mmCIF file of C-alpha atoms and ligand atoms in Angstrom:
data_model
loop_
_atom_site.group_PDB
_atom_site.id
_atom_site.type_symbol
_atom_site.label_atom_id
_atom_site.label_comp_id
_atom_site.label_asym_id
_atom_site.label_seq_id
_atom_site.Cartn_x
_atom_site.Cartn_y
_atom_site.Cartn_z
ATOM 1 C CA UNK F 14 5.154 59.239 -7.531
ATOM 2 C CA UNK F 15 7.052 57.051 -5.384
ATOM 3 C CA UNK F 16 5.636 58.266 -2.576
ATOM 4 C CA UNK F 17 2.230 57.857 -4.017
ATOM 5 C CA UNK F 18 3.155 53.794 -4.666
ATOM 6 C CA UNK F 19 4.520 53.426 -1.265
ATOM 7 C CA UNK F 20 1.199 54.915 0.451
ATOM 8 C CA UNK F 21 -0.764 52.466 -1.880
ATOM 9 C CA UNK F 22 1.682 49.628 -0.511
ATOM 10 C CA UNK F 23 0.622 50.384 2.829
ATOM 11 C CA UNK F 24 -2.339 50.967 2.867
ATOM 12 C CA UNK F 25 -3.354 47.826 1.365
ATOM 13 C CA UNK F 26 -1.216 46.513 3.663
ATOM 14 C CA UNK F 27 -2.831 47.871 6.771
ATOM 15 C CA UNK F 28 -6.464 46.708 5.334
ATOM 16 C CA UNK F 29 -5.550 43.290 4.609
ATOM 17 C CA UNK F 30 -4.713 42.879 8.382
ATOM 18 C CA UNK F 31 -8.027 43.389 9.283
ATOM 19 C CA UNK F 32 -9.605 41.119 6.671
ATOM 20 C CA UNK F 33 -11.605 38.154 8.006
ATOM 21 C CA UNK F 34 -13.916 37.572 4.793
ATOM 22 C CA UNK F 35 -13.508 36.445 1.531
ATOM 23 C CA UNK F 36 -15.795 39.830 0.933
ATOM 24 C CA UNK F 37 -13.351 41.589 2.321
ATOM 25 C CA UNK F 38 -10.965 40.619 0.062
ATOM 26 C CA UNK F 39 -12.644 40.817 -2.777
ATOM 27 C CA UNK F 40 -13.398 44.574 -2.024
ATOM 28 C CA UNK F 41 -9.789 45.529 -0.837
ATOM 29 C CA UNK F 42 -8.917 44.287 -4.492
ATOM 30 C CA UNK F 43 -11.410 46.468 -6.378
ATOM 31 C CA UNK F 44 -10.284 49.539 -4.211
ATOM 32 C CA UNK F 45 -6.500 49.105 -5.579
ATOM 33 C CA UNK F 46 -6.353 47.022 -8.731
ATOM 34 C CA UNK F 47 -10.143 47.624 -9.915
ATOM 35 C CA UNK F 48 -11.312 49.819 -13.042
ATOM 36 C CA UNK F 49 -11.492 52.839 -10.382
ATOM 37 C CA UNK F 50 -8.766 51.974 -8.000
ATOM 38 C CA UNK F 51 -6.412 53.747 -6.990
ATOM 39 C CA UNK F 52 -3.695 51.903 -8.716
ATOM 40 C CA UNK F 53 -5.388 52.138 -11.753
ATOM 41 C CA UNK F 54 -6.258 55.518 -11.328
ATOM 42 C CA UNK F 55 -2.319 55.902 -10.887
ATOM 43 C CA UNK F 56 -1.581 54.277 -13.810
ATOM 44 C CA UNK F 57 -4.018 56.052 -16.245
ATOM 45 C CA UNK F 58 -2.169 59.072 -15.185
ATOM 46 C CA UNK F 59 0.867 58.108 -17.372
ATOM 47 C CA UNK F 60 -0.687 59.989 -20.509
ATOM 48 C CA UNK F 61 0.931 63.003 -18.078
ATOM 49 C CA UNK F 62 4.006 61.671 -17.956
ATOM 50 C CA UNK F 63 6.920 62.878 -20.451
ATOM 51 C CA UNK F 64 7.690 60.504 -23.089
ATOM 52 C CA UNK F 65 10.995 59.840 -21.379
ATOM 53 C CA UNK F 66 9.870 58.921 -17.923
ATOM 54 C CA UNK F 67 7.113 56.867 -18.826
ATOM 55 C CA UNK F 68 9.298 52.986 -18.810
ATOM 56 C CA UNK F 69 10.553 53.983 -15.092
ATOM 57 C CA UNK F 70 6.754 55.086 -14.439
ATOM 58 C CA UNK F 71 5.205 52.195 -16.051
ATOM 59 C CA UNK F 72 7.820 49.638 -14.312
ATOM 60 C CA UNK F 73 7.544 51.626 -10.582
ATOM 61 C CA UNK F 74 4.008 50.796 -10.688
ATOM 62 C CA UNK F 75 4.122 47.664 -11.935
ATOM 63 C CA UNK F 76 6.475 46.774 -9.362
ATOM 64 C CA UNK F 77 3.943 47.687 -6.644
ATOM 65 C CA UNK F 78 1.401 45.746 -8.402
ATOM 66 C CA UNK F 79 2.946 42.731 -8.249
ATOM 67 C CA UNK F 80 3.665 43.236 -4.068
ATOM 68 C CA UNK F 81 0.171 43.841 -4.136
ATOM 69 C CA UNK F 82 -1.266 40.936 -5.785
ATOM 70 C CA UNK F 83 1.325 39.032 -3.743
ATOM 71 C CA UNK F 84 -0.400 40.539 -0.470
ATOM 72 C CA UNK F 85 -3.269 39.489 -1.801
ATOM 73 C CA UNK F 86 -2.617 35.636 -2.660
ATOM 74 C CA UNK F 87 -1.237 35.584 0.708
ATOM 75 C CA UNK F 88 -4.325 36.823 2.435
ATOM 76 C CA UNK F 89 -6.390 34.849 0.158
ATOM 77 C CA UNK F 90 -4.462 31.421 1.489
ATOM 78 C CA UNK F 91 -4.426 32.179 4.847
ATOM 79 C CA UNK F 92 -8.329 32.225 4.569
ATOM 80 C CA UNK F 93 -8.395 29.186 3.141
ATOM 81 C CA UNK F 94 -6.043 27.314 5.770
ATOM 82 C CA UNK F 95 -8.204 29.336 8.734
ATOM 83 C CA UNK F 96 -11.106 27.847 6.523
ATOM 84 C CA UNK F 97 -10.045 24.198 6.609
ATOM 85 C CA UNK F 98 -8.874 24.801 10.032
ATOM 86 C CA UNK F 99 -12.391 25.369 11.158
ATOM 87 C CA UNK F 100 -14.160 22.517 9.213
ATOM 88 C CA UNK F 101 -11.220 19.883 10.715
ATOM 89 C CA UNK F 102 -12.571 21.068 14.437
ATOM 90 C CA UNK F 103 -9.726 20.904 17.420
ATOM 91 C CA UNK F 104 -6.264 19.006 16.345
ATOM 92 C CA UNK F 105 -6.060 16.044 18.235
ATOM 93 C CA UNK F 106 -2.767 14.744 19.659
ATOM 94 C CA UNK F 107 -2.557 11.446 18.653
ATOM 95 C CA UNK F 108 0.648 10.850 20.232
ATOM 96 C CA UNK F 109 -1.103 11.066 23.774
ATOM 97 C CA UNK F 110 -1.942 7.588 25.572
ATOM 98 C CA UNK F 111 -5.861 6.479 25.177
ATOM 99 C CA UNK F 112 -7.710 7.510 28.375
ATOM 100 C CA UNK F 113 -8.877 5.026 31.200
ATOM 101 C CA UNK F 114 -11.969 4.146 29.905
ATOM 102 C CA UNK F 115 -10.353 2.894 26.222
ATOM 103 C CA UNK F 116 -11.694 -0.392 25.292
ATOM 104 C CA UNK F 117 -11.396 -2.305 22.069
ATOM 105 C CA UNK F 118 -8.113 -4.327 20.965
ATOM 106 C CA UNK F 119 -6.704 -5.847 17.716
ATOM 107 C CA UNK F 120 -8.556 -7.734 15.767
ATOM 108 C CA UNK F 121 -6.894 -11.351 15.423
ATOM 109 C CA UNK F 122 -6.283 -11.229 11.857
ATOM 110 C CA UNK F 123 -4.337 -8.232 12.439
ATOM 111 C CA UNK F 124 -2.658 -9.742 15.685
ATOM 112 C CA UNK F 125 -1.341 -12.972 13.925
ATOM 113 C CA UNK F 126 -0.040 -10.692 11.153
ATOM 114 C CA UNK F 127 1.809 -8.867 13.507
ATOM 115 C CA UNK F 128 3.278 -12.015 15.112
ATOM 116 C CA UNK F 129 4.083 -13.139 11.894
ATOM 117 C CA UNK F 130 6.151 -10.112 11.200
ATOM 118 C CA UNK F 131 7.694 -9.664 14.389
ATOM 119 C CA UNK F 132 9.460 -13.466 13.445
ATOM 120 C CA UNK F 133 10.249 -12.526 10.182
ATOM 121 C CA UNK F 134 11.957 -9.044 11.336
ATOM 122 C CA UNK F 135 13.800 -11.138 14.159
ATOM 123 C CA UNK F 136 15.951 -12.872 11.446
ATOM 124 C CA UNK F 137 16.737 -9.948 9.251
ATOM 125 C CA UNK F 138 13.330 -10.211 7.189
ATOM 126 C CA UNK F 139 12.219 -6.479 6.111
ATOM 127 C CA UNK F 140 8.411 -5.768 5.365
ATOM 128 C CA UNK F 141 7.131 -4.816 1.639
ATOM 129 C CA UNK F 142 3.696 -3.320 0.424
ATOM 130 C CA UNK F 143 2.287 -3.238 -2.711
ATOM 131 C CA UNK F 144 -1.091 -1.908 -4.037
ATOM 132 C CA UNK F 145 -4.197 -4.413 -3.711
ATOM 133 C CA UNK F 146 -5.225 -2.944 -7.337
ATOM 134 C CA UNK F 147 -2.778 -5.028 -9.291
ATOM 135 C CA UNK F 148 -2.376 -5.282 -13.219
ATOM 136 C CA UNK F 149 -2.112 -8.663 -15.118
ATOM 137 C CA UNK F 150 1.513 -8.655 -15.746
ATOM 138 C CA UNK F 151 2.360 -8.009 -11.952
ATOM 139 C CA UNK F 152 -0.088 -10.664 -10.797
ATOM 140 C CA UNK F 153 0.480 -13.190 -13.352
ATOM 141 C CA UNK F 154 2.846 -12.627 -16.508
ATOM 142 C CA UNK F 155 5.766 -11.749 -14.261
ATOM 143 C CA UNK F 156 4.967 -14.728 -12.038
ATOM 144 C CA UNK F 157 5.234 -17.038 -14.997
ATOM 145 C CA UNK F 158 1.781 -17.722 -15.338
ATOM 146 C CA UNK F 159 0.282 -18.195 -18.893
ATOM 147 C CA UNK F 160 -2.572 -16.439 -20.112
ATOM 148 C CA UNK F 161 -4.444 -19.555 -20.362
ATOM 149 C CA UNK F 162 -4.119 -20.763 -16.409
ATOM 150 C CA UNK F 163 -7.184 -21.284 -15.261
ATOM 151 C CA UNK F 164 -6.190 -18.712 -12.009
ATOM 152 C CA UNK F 165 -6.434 -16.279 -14.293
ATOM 153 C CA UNK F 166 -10.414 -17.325 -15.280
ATOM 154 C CA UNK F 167 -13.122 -14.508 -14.847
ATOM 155 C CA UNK F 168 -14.817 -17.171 -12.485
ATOM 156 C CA UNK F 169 -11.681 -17.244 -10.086
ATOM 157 C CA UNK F 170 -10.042 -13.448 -10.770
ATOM 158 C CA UNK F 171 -12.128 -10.398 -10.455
ATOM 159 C CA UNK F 172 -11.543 -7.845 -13.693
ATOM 160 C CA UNK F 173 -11.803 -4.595 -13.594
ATOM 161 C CA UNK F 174 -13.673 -3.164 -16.424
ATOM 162 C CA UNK F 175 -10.948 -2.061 -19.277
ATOM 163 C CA UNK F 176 -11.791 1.725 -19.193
ATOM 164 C CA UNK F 177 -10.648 2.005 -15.212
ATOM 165 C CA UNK F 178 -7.742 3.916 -14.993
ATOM 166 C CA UNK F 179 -5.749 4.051 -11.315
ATOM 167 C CA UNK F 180 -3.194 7.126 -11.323
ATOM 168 C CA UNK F 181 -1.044 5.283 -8.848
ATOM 169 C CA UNK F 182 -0.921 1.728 -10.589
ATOM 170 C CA UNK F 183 0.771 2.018 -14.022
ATOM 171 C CA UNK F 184 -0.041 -0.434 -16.767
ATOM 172 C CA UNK F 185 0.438 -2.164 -20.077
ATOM 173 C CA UNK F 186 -2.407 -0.296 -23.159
ATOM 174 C CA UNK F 187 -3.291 -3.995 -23.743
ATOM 175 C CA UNK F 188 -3.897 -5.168 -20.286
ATOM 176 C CA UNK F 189 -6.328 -4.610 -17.431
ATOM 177 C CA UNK F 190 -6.446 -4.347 -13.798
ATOM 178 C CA UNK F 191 -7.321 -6.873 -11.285
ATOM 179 C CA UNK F 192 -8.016 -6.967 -7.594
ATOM 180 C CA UNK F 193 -4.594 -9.198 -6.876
ATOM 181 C CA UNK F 194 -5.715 -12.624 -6.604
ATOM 182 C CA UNK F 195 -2.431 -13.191 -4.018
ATOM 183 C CA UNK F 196 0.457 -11.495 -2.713
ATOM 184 C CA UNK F 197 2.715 -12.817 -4.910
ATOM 185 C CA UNK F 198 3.264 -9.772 -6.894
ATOM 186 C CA UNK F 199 4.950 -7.928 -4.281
ATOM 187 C CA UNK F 200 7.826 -10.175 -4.938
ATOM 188 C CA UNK F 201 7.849 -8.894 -8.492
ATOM 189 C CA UNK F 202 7.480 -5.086 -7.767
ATOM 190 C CA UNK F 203 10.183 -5.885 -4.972
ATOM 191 C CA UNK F 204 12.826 -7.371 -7.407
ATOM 192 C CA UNK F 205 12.632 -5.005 -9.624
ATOM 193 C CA UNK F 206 13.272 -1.993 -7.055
ATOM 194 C CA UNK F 207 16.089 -3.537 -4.924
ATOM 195 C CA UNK F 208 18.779 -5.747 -5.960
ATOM 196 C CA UNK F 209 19.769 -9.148 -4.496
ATOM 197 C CA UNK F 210 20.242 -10.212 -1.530
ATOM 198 C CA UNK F 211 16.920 -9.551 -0.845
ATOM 199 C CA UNK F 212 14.865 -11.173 2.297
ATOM 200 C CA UNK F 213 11.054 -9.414 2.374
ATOM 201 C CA UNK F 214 8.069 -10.867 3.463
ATOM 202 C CA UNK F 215 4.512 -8.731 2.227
ATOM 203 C CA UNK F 216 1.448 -8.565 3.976
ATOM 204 C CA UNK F 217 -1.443 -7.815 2.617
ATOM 205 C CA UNK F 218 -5.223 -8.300 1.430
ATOM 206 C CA UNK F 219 -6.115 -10.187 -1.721
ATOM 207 C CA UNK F 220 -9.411 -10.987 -3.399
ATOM 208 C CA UNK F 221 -10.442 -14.055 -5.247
ATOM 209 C CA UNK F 222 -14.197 -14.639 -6.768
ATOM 210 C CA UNK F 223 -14.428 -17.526 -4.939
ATOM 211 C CA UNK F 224 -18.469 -18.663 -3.645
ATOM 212 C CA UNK F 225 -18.142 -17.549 0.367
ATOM 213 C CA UNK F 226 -18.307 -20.375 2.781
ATOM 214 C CA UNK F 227 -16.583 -21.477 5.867
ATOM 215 C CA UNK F 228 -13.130 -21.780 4.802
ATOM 216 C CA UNK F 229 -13.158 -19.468 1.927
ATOM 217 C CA UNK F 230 -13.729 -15.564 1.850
ATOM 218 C CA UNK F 231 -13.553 -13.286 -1.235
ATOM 219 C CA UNK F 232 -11.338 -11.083 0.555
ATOM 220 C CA UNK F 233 -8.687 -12.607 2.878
ATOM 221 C CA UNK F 234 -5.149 -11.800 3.579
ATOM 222 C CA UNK F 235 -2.020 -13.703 3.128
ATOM 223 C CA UNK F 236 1.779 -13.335 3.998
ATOM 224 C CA UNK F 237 4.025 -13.338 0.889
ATOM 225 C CA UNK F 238 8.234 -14.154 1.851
ATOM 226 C CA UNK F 239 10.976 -14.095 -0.735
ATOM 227 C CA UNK F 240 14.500 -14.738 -0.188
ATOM 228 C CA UNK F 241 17.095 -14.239 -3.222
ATOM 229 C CA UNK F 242 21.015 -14.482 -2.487
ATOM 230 C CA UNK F 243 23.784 -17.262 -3.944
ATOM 231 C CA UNK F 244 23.226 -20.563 -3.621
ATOM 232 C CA UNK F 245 19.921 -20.662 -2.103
ATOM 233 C CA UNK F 246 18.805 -24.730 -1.423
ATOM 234 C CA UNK F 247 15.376 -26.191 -0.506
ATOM 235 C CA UNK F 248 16.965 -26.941 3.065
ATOM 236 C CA UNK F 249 17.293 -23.101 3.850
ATOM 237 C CA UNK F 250 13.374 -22.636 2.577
ATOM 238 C CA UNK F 251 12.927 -25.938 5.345
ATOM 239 C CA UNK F 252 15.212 -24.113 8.186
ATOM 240 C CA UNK F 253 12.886 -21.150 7.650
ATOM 241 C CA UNK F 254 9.821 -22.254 7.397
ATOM 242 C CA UNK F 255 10.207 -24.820 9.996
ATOM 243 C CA UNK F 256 11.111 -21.855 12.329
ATOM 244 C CA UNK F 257 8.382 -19.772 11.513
ATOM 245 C CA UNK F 258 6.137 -22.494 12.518
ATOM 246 C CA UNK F 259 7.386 -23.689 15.862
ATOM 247 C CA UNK F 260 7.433 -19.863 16.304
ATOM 248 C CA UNK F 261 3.830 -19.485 15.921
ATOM 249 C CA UNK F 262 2.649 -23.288 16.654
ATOM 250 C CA UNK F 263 4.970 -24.514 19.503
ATOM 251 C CA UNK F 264 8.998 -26.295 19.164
ATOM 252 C CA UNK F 265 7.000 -29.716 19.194
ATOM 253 C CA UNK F 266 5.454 -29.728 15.209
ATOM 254 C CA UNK F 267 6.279 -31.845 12.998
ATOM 255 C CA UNK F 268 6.444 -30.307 9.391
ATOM 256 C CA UNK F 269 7.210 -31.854 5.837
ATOM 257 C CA UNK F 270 7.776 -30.498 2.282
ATOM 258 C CA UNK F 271 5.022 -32.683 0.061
ATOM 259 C CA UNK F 272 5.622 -31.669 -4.292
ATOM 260 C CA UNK F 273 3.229 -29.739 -5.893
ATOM 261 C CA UNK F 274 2.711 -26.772 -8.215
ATOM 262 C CA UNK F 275 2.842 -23.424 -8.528
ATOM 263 C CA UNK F 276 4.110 -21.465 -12.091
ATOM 264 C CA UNK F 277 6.350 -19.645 -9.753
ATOM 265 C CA UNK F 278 8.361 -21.992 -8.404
ATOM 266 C CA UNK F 279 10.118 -25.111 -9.456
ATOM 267 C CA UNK F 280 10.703 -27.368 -7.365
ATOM 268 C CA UNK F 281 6.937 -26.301 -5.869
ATOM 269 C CA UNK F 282 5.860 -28.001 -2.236
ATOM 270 C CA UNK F 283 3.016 -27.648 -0.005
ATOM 271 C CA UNK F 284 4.100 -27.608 4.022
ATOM 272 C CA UNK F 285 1.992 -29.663 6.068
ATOM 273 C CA UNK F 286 2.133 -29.841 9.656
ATOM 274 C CA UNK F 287 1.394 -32.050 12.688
ATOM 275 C CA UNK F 288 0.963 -31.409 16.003
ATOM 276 C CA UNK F 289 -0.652 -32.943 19.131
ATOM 277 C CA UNK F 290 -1.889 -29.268 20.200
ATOM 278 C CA UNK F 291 -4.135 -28.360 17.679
ATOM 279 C CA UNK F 292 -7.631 -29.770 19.026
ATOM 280 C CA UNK F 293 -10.310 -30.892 16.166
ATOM 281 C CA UNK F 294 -6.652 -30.615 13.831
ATOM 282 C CA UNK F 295 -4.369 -32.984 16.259
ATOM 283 C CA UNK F 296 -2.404 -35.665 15.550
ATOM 284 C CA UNK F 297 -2.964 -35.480 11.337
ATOM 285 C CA UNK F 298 -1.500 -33.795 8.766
ATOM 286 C CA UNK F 299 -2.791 -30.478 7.721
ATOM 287 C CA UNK F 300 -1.507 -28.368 4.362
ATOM 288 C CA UNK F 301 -0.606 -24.498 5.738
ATOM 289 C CA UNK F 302 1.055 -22.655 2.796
ATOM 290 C CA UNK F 303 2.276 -23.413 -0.906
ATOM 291 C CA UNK F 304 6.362 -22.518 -1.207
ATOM 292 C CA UNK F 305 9.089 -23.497 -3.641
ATOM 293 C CA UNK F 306 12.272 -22.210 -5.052
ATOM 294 C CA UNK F 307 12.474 -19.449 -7.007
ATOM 295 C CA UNK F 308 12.009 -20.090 -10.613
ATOM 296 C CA UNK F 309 14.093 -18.809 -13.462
ATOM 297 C CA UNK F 310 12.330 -17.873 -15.915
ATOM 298 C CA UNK F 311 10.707 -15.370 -12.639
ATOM 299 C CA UNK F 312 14.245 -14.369 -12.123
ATOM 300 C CA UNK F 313 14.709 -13.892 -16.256
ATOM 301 C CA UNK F 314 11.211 -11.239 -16.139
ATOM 302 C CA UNK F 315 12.875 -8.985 -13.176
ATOM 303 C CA UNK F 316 16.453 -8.835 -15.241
ATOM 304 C CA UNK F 317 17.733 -11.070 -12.068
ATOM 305 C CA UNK F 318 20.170 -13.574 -13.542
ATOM 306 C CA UNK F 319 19.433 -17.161 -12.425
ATOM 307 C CA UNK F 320 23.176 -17.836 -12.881
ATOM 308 C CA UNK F 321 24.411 -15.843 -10.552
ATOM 309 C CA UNK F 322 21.144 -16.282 -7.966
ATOM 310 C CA UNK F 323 18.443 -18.435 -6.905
ATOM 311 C CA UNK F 324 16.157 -18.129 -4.136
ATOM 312 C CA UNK F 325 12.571 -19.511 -2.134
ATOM 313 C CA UNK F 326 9.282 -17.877 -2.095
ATOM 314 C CA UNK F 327 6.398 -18.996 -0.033
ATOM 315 C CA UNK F 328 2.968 -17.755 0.569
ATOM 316 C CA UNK F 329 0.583 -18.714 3.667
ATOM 317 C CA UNK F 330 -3.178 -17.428 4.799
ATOM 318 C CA UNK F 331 -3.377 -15.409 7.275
ATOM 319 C CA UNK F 332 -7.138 -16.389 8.201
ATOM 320 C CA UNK F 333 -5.757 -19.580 8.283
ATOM 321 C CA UNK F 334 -3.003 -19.632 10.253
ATOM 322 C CA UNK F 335 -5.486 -17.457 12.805
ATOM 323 C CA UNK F 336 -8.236 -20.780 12.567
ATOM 324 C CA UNK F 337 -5.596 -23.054 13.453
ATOM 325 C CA UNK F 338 -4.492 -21.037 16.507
ATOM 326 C CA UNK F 339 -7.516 -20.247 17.311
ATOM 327 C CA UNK F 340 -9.976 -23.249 16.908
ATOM 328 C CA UNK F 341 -11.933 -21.655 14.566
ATOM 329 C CA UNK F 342 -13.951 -23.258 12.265
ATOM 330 C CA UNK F 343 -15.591 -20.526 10.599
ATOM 331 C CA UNK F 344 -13.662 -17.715 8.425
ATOM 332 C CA UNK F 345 -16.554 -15.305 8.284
ATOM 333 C CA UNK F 346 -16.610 -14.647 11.853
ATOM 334 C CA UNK F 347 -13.538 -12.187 11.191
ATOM 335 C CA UNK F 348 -15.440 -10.356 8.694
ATOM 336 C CA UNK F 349 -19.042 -9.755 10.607
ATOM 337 C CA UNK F 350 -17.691 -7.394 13.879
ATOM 338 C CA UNK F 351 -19.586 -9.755 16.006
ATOM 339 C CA UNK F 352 -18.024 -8.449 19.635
ATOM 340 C CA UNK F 353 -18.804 -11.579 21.122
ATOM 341 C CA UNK F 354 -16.430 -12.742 19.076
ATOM 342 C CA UNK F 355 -13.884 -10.338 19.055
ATOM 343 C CA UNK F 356 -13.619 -9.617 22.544
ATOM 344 C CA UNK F 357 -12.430 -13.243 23.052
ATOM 345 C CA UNK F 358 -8.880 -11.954 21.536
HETATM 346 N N1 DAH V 2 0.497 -17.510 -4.331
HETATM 347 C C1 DAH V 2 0.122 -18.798 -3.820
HETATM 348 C C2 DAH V 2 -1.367 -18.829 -3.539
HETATM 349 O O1 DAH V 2 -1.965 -17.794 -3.460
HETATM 350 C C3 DAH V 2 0.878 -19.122 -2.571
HETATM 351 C C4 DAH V 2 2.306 -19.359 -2.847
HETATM 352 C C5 DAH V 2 2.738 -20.623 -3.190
HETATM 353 C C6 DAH V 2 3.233 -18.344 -2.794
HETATM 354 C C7 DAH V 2 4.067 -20.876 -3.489
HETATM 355 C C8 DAH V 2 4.562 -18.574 -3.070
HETATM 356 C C9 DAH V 2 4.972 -19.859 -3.418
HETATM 357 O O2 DAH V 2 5.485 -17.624 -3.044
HETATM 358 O O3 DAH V 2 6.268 -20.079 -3.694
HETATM 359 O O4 DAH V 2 -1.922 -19.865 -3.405
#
């Protein structure tokens, strides 16, 4: 009987090396495990057996059958991978340099975010991400801003309906998703994965339902920064800020902290800055980004004690920062793939 299992063994063996079908399969299968094959045929046989050797039987060929079936699944998935193989085409190499004749570039949104980050990183910044999908708490609730703030109106916030679900975005039964309105919330998610000191700036794409004209865009970008540690002061959010933009505008700017408000932050500024380099924008004072110091009741929602910490957030437009560099008066030219205009970068 043994001997009988073992030539079963094999020759399923030997057929399935030759399969190239799912067909082929299909039929190898019948012949062994179907109503007439041989396995089965095998098995039927154990009326035969005495009473006494029937477990070992029944186990000695249910032992092969499993091998078999295993054979089988194997077989079955290699098809599959040879299948997916063939609908991918050639793999590509993408570690190889582009040939000679590459053209194209970066596009300058993604070239001042990339100068942006390179400053950052050079004084011990690191770089966070965060889902563009965002739920109420995240965007606003954690951020200390009240249901009733008018950022959070259906004219400036685009709602998603309340039946979407997004597997990789958990929420509250009693709240709903929104595209994220800034990239504020990455601070959130951020404090509550790592513990202070933290220093993380996030860069990333937000949406507001704003009407599109020259300076605004439903979509645009913006570069979050958050710095937590002890004794954090409003003249460490200057040193840094100030440093970021001689970085990107030239050692000559001028800058200034003027008070405003964000639900985030308290003390809240907006940095302005002045330059004699900036053509149509020389020589006057022009707002750049909203920043502030951390504020506690933000610290409170994370489980951050605002004893023991404090901290400075800011928050600047990328399309912005691009315009001012740039001379650009227009913020839909990044949008529209026009290569006269992006070949001039
Ligand atoms: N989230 C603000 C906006 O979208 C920008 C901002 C202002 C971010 C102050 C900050 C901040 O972190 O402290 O307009």
């Amino acid at each position: 009987m043994e001997e009988q299992l073992q030539a079963i063994l094999a020759e399923t063996e030997s057929a399935l090396a030759t399969v190239e079908a799912r067909s082929q399969l299909d039929q190898i299968k019948a012949s062994i495990l179907g109503g007439n094959g041989k396995l089965t045929a095998l098995m039927k046989g154990i009326a035969s057996v005495p009473k006494e050797e029937r477990p070992a039987f029944g186990q000695a060929v249910n032992k092969t059958k499993k091998q078999i079936e295993n054979l089988l699944a194997q077989t079955a998935a290699s098809l599959d991978n040879a299948e997916d193989a063939a609908a991918l085409g050639k793999t590509a190499d993408v570690t190889l340099p582009p040939s000679g004749n590459y053209v194209g570039g970066l596009h300058p949104l993604t070239q001042v975010k990339r100068r942006i980050t390179l400053i950052f990183r050079q004084i011990g910044f690191t770089v966070a991400e965060a889902t563009e999908v965002e739920t109420e708490w995240f965007c606003f609730d954690a951020l200390n801003t009240p249901e009733d703030h008018p950022a959070r109106d259906e004219q400036d916030t685009l709602y998603f309906p309340k039946e979407s679900r997004f597997g990789n975005v958990s929420k509250k039964s009693d709240e709903a998703y929104v595209l994220r309105t800034h990239t504020s919330s990455v601070q959130i998610r951020t404090m509550l994965k790592e513990k202070p000191p933290i220093r993380v700036i996030a860069p990333g794409r937000c949406f507001r339902r704003d009407t599109v004209d020259a300076t605004h865009s439903a979509n645009f970008h913006q570069v979050e920064g958050l710095y937590v540690d002890k004794k954090v002061t409003i003249r460490d959010l200057k040193a840094v800020l100030d440093h970021l933009l001689r970085e990107l505008f030239g050692k000559e700017v001028k800058t200034r902290l003027r008070p405003s408000f964000f639900p985030f932050t308290e003390p809240s500024f907006e940095v302005d800055l002045f330059s004699s380099n900036l053509g149509r924008l020389s020589n006057k004072w022009i707002e750049i980004m909203g920043c502030g110091m951390v504020d506690p009741k933000v610290f409170d929602n994370v489980g951050i004690d605002p004893e023991e910490w404090s901290g400075f957030a800011f928050g600047l437009g990328i399309e912005r920062v691009a315009m001012m560099l740039h001379g650009i008066d227009d913020i839909r030219h990044f949008y529209q793939n026009d290569l006269r205009f992006l070949s001039q970068f």
